[in-house]
Tab-separated table of C-alpha atoms in Angstrom:
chain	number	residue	atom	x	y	z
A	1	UNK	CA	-19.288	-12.778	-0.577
A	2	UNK	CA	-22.752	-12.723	1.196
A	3	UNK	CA	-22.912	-12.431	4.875
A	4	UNK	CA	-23.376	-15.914	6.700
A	5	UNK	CA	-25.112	-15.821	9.883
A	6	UNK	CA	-23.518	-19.355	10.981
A	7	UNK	CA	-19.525	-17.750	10.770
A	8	UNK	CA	-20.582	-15.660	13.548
A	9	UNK	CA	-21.739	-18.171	15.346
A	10	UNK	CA	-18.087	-19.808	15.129
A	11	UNK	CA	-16.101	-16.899	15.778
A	12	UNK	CA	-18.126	-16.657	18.564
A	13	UNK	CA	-17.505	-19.802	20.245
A	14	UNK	CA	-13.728	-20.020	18.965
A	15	UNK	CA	-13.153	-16.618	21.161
A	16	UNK	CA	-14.587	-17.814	23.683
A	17	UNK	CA	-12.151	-21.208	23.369
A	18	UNK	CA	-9.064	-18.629	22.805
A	19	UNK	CA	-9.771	-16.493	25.768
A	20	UNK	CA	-10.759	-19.401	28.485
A	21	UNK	CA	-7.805	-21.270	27.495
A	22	UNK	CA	-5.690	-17.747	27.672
A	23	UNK	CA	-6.819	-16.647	31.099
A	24	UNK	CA	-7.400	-20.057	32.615
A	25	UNK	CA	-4.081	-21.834	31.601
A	26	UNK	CA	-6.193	-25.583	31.477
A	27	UNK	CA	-4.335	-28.601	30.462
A	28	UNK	CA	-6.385	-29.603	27.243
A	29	UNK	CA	-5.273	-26.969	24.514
A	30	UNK	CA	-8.980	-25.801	23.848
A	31	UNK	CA	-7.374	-22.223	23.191
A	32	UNK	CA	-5.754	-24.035	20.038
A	33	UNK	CA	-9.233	-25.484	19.359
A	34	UNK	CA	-10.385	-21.323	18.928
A	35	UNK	CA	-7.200	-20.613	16.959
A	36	UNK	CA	-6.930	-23.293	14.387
A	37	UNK	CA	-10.864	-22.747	13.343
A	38	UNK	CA	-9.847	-19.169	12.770
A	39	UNK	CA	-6.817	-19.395	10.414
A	40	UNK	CA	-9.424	-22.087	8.595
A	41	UNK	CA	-11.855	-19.745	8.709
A	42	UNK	CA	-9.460	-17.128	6.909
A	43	UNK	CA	-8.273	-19.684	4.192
A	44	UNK	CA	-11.839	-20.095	3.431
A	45	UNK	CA	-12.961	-16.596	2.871
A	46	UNK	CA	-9.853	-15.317	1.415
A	47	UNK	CA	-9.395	-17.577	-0.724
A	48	UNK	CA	-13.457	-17.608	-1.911
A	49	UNK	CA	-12.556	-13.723	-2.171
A	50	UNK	CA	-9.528	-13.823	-4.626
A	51	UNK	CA	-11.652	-17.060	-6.846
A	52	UNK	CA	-14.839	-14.919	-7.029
A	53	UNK	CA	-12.897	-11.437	-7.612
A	54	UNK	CA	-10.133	-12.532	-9.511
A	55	UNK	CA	-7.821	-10.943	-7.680
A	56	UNK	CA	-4.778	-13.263	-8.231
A	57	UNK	CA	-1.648	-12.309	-9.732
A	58	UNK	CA	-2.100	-12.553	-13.763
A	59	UNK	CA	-5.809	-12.875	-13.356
A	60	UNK	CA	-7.417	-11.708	-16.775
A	61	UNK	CA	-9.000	-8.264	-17.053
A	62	UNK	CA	-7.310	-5.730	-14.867
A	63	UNK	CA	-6.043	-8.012	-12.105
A	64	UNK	CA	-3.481	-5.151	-10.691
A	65	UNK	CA	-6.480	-2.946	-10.096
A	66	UNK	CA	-8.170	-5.766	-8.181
A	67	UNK	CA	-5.413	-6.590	-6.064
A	68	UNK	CA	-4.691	-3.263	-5.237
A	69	UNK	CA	-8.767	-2.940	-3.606
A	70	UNK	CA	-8.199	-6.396	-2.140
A	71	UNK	CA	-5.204	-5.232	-0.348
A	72	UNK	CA	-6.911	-1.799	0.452
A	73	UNK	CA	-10.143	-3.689	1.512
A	74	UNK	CA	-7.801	-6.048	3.981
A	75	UNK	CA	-5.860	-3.468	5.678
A	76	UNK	CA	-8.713	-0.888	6.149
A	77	UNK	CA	-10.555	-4.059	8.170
A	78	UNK	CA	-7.718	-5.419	10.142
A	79	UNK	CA	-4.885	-2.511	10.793
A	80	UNK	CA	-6.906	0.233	12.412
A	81	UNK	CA	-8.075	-1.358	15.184
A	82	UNK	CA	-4.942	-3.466	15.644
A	83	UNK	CA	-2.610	-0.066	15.990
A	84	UNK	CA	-5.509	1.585	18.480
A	85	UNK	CA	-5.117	-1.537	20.823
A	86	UNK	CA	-1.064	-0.950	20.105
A	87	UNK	CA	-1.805	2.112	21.840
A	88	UNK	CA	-3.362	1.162	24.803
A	89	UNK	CA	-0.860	-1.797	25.318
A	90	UNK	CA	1.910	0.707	25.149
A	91	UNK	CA	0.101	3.013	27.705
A	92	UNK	CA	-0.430	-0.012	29.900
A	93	UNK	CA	2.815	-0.028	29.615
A	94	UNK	CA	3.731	-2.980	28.213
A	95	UNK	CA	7.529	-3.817	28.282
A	96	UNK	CA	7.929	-6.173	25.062
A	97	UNK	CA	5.994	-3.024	23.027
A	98	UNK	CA	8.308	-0.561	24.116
A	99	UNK	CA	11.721	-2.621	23.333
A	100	UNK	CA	10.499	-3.910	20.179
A	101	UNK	CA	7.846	-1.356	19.168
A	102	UNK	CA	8.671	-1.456	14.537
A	103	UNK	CA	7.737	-5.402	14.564
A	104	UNK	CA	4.406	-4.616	15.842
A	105	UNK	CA	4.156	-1.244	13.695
A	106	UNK	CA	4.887	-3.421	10.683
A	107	UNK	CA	3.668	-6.053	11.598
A	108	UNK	CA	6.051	-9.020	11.924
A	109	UNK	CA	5.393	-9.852	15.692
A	110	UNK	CA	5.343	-13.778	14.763
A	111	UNK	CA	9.559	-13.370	13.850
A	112	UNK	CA	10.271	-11.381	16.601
A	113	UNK	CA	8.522	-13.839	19.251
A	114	UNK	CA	10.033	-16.600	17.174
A	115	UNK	CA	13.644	-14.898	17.398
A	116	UNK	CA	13.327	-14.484	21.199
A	117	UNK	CA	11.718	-17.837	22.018
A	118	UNK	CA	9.320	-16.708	24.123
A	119	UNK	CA	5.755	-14.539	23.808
A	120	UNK	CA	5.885	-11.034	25.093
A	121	UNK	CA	3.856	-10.142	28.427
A	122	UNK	CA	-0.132	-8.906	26.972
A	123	UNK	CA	1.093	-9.240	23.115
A	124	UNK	CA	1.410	-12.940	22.625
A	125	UNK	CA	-1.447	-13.020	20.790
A	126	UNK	CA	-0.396	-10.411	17.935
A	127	UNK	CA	1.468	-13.337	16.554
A	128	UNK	CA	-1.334	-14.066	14.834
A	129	UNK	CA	-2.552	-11.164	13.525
A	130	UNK	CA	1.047	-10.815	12.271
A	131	UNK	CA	0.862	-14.918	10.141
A	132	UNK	CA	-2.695	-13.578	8.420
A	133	UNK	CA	-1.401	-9.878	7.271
A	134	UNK	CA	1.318	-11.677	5.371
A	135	UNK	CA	-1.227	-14.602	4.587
A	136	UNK	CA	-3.219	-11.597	2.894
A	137	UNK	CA	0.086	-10.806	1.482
A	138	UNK	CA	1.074	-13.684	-0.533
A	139	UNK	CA	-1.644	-16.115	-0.848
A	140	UNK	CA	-3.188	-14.199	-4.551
A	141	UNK	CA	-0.061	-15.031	-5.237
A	142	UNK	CA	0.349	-18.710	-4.622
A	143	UNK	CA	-3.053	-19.162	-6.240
A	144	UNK	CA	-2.235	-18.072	-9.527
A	145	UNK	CA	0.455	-20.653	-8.937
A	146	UNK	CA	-1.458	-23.424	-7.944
A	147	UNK	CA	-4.143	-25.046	-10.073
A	148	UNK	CA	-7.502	-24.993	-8.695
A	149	UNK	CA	-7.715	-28.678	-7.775
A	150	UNK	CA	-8.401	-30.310	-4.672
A	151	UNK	CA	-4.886	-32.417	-4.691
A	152	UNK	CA	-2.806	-29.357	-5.128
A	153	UNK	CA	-4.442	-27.743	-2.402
A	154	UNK	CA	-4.107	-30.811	-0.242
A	155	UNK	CA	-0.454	-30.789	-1.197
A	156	UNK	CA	-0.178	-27.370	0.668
A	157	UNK	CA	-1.879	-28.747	3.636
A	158	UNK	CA	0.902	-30.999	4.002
A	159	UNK	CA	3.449	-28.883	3.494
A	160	UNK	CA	2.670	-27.189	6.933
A	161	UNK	CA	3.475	-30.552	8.667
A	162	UNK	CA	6.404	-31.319	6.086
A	163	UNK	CA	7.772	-27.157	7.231
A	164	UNK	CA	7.336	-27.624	10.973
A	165	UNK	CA	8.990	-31.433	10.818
A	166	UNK	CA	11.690	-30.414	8.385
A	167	UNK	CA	12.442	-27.289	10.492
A	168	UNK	CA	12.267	-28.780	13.887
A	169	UNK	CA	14.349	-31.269	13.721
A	170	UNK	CA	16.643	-30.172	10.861
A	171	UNK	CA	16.804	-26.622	10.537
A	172	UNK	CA	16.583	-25.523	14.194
A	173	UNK	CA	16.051	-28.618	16.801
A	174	UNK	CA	13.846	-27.970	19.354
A	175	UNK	CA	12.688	-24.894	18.537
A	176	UNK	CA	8.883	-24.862	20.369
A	177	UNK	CA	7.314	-21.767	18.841
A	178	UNK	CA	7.876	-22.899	15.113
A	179	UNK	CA	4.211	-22.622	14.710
A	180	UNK	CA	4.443	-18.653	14.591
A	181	UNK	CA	6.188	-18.604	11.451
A	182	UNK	CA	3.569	-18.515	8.709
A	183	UNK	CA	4.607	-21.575	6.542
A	184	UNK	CA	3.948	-23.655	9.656
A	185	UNK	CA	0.025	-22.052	9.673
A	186	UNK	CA	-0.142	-23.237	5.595
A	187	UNK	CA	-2.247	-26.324	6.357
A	188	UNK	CA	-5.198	-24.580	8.415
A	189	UNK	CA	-4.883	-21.987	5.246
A	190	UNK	CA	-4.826	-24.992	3.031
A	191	UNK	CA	-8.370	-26.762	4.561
A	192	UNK	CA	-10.040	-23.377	4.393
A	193	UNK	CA	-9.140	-23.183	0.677
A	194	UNK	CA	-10.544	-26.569	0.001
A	195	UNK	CA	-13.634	-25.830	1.946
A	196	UNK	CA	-14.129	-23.044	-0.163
A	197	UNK	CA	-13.402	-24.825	-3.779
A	198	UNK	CA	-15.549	-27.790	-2.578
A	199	UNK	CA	-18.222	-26.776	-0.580
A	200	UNK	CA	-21.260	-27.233	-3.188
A	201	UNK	CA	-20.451	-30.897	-4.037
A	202	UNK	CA	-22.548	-33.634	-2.502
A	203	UNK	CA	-20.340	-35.488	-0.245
A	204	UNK	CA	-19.227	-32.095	0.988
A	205	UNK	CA	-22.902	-31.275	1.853
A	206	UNK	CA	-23.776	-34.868	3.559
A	207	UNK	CA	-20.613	-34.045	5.564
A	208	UNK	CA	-22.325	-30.968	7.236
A	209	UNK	CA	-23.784	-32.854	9.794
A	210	UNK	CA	-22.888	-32.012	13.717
A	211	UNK	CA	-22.533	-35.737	14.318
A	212	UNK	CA	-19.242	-35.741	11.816
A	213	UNK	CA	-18.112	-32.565	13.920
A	214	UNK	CA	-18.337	-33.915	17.528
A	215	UNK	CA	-16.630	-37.098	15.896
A	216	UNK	CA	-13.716	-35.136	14.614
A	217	UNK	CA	-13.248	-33.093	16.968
A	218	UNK	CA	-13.360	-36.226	19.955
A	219	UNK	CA	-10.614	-37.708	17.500
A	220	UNK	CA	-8.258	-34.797	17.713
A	221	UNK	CA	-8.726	-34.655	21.564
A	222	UNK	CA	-8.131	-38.384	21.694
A	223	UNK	CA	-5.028	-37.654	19.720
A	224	UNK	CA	-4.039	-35.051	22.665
A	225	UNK	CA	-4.313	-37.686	25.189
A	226	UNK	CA	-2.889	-40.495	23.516
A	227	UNK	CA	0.426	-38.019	23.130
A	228	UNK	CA	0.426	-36.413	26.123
A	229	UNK	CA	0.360	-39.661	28.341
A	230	UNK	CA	3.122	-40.472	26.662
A	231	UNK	CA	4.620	-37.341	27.262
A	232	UNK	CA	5.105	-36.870	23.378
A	233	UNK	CA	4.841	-33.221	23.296
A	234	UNK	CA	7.115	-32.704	20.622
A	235	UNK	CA	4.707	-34.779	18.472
A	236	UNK	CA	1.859	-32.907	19.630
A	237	UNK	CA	3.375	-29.599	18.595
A	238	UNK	CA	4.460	-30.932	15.156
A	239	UNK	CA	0.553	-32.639	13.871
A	240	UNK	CA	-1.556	-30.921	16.169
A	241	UNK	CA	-2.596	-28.156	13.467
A	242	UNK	CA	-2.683	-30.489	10.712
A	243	UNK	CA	-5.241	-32.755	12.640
A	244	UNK	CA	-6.665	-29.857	13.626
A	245	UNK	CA	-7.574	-28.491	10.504
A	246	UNK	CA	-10.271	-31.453	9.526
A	247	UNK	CA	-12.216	-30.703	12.308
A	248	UNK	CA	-12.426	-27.546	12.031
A	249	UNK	CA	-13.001	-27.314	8.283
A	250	UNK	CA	-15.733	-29.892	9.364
A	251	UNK	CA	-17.323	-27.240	11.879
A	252	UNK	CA	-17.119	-24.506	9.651
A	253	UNK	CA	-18.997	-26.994	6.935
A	254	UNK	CA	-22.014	-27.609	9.033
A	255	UNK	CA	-22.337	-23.771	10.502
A	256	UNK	CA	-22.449	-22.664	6.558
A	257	UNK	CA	-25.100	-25.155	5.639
A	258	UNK	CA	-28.030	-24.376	8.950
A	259	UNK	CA	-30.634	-22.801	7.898
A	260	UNK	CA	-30.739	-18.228	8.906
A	261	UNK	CA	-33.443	-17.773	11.710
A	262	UNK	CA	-34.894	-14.546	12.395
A	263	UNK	CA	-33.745	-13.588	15.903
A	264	UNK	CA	-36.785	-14.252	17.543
A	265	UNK	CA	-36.337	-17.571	17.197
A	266	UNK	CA	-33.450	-18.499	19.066
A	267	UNK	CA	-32.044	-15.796	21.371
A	268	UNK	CA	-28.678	-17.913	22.512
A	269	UNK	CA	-27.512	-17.719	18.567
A	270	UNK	CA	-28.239	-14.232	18.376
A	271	UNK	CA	-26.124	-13.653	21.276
A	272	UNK	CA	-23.688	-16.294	19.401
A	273	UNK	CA	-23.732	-14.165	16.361
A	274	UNK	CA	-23.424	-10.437	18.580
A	275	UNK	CA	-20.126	-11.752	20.295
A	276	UNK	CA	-18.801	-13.503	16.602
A	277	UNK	CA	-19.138	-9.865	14.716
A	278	UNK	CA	-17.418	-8.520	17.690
A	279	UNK	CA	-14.405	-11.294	17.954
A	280	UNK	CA	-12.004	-9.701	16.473
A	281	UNK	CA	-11.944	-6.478	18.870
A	282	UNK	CA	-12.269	-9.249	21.775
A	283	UNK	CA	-8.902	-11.080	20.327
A	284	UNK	CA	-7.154	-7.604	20.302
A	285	UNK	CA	-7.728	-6.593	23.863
A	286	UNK	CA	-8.501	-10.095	25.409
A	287	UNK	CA	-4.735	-10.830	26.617
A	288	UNK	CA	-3.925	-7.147	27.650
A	289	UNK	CA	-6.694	-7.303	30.244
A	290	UNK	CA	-4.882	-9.731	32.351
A	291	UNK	CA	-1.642	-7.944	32.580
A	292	UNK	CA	-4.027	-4.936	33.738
A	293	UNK	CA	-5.787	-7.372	36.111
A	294	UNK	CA	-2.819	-8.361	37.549
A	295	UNK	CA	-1.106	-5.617	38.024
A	296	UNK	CA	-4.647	-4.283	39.899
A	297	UNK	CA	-4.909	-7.077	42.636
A	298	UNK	CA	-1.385	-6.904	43.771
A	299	UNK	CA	-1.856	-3.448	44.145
A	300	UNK	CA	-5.189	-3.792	46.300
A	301	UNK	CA	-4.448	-7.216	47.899
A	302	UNK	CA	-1.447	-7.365	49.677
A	303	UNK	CA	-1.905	-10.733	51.466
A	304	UNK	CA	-0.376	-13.800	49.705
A	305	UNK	CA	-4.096	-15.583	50.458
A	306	UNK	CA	-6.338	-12.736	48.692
A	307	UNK	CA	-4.055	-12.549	45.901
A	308	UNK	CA	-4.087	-16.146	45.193
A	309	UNK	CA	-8.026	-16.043	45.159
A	310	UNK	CA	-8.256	-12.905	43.488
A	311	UNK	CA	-6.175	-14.607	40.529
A	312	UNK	CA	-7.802	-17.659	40.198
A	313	UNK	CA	-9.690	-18.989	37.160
A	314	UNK	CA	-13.230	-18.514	38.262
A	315	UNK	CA	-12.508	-14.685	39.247
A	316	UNK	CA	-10.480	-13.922	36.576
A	317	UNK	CA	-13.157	-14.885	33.815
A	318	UNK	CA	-16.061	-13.004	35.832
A	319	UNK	CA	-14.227	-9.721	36.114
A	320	UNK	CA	-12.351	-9.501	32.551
A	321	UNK	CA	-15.234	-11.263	30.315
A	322	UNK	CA	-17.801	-8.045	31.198
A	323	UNK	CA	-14.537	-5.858	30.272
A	324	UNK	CA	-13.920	-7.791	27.390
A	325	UNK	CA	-16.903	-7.263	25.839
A	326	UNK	CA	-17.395	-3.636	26.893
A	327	UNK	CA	-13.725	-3.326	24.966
A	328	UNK	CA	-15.158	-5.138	21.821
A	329	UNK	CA	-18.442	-3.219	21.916
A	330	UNK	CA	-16.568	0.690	21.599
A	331	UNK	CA	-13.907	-0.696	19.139
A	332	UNK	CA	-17.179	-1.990	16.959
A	333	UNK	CA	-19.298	0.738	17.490
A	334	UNK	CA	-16.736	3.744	16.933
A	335	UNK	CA	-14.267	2.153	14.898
A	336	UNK	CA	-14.948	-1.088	13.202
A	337	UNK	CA	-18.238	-0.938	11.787
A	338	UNK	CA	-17.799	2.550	9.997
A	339	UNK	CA	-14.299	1.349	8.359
A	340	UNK	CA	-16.462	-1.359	7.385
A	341	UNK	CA	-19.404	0.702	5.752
A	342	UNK	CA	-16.388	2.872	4.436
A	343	UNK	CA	-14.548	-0.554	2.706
A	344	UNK	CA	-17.825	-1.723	1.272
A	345	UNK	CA	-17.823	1.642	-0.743
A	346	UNK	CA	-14.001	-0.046	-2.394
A	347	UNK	CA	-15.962	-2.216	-4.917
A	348	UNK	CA	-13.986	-4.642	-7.750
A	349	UNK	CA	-14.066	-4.152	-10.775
A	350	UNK	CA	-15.561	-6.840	-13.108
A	351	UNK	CA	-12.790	-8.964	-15.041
């Protein structure tokens, strides 16, 4: 698929939602906001991927070939870097990697945090890496199940809110991190897939508007509040990424349809676009830092008073968002972008 200068532009801001909402700990769930646009964001280009390629199962022409360099193409992107930040977490150390180290290695992090009902100190995140390697997995093959039609797609959307109702209060009451097992995740899958399938019709393109996104995205919020002041957090837990998925399709809809600018013309998007080619080393290392941080100022601070200044929001971001990047920038330079240049060279064959 050609390279779109607005996706950046996303992942940039939805790190930057995921990270302030990580290290600040703020009421509103804008770290959801980050995390539902990426799992959209994946449904859309994997599933534009395995369409254009032909790379699902019984695909005609070769598809076993083609779903072997798919496969090959995925894991040369995503597992290198995620086992070199494994590394430093363990070195850290970090007590949840050492106990539990084969459900990283595999990776099925998203069971084991389910199983223990609770996320591991500096790892939580890796629940999510865990949901897309097995989205990767198996969605070829649910799309040579599924006819290429918006109402079957839709159908799957809704099966993530029919999973996490059906399991919460039948299978396993109560259960609050149901959203880490990867049927729960199938409706932000499902909304990138039909942003992908219906992108080029009209009303899909008088949709990409920013108005439409502000408005969706003030509705979810609204949502938030109406259900938190009722203290209906259950509720929240169980439509949250279902609602969340329209907006976010919605965003994703407008970045794809702005016009590319040369840098020179806007210096704030090129920045946008240098941090959202860079997100994915910032997700690795962005909830490690803390633990690191942490560990740092009650080492150096010993009074209760410089601690609790030293760990507040405003300090926390302006010491760890330089690291961050610094982090992002070395796993880019001397590790991402030449597995990428190497994984371009993997090319499908024509059906």
């Amino acid at each position: 698929m050609a390279y779109r200068p607005g996706l950046d532009a996303v992942r940039a801001v939805g790190i930057l939602l995921v990270i302030l909402g990580h290290w600040t700990h703020p009421r509103f769930p804008i770290s959801n906001m980050g995390s539902m646009t990426f799992f959209v964001l994946s449904g859309y280009f994997i599933s534009g991927i395995i369409w254009k390629q032909k790379v699902y199962v019984g695909a005609p022409g070769g598809w076993p070939r083609r779903l072997g360099i798919f496969y090959l193409r995925r894991l040369t992107r995503t597992l290198p870097p995620y086992y070199v930040s494994l590394i430093v977490g363990a070195a850290l150390p970090l007590a949840t990697l050492h106990e539990y180290p084969l459900w990283f290695i595999v990776p099925v992090s998203n069971q084991l945090f389910y199983h223990l009902q609770h996320w591991g100190e500096g790892v939580g995140h890796y629940w999510t890496m865990a949901v897309d390697e097995q989205f990767y997995l198996l969605w070829p093959v649910a799309l040579a199940v599924l006819p290429k039609r918006l109402r079957w797609l839709g159908l799957v959307m809704l099966s993530g809110l029919a999973f996490r109702y059906v399991w919460s209060y039948w299978v396993q009451p109560g259960a609050p991190l149901v959203l880490a097992l990867l049927p729960s995740c199938l409706d932000m899958f499902a909304a990138g897939a039909m942003l992908r399938h219906a992108e080029q019709q009209p009303w899909v393109r008088r949709l990409a508007h920013f108005r439409w996104v502000v408005v969706a995205w003030l509705a979810w919020a609204a949502l938030w509040l109406v259900l938190y002041l009722n203290e209906a957090h259950e509720l929240w837990n169980l439509v949250y990424p279902t609602a969340g998925g329209v907006p976010a399709a919605l965003t994703l809809n407008w970045a794809l349809h702005q016009p590319t600018r040369p840098p020179s013309e806007n210096r704030g998007l090129e920045l946008l676009r240098w941090v959202g080619q860079r997100s994915y080393g910032i997700y690795l290392y962005h909830l490690m830092l803390p633990v690191f941080y942490q560990r740092a100022v009650y080492k150096l601070f010993p009074g209760t008073e410089a601690r609790h200044f030293w760990l507040g929001p405003l300090p926390t971001v302006v010491f760890l968002l330089p690291l961050v990047f610094v982090l992002a920038w070395a796993s880019w330079v001397w590790l991402e972008a030449p597995l990428n240049r190497w994984k371009n060279k993997l090319e499908y064959e024509r059906a």
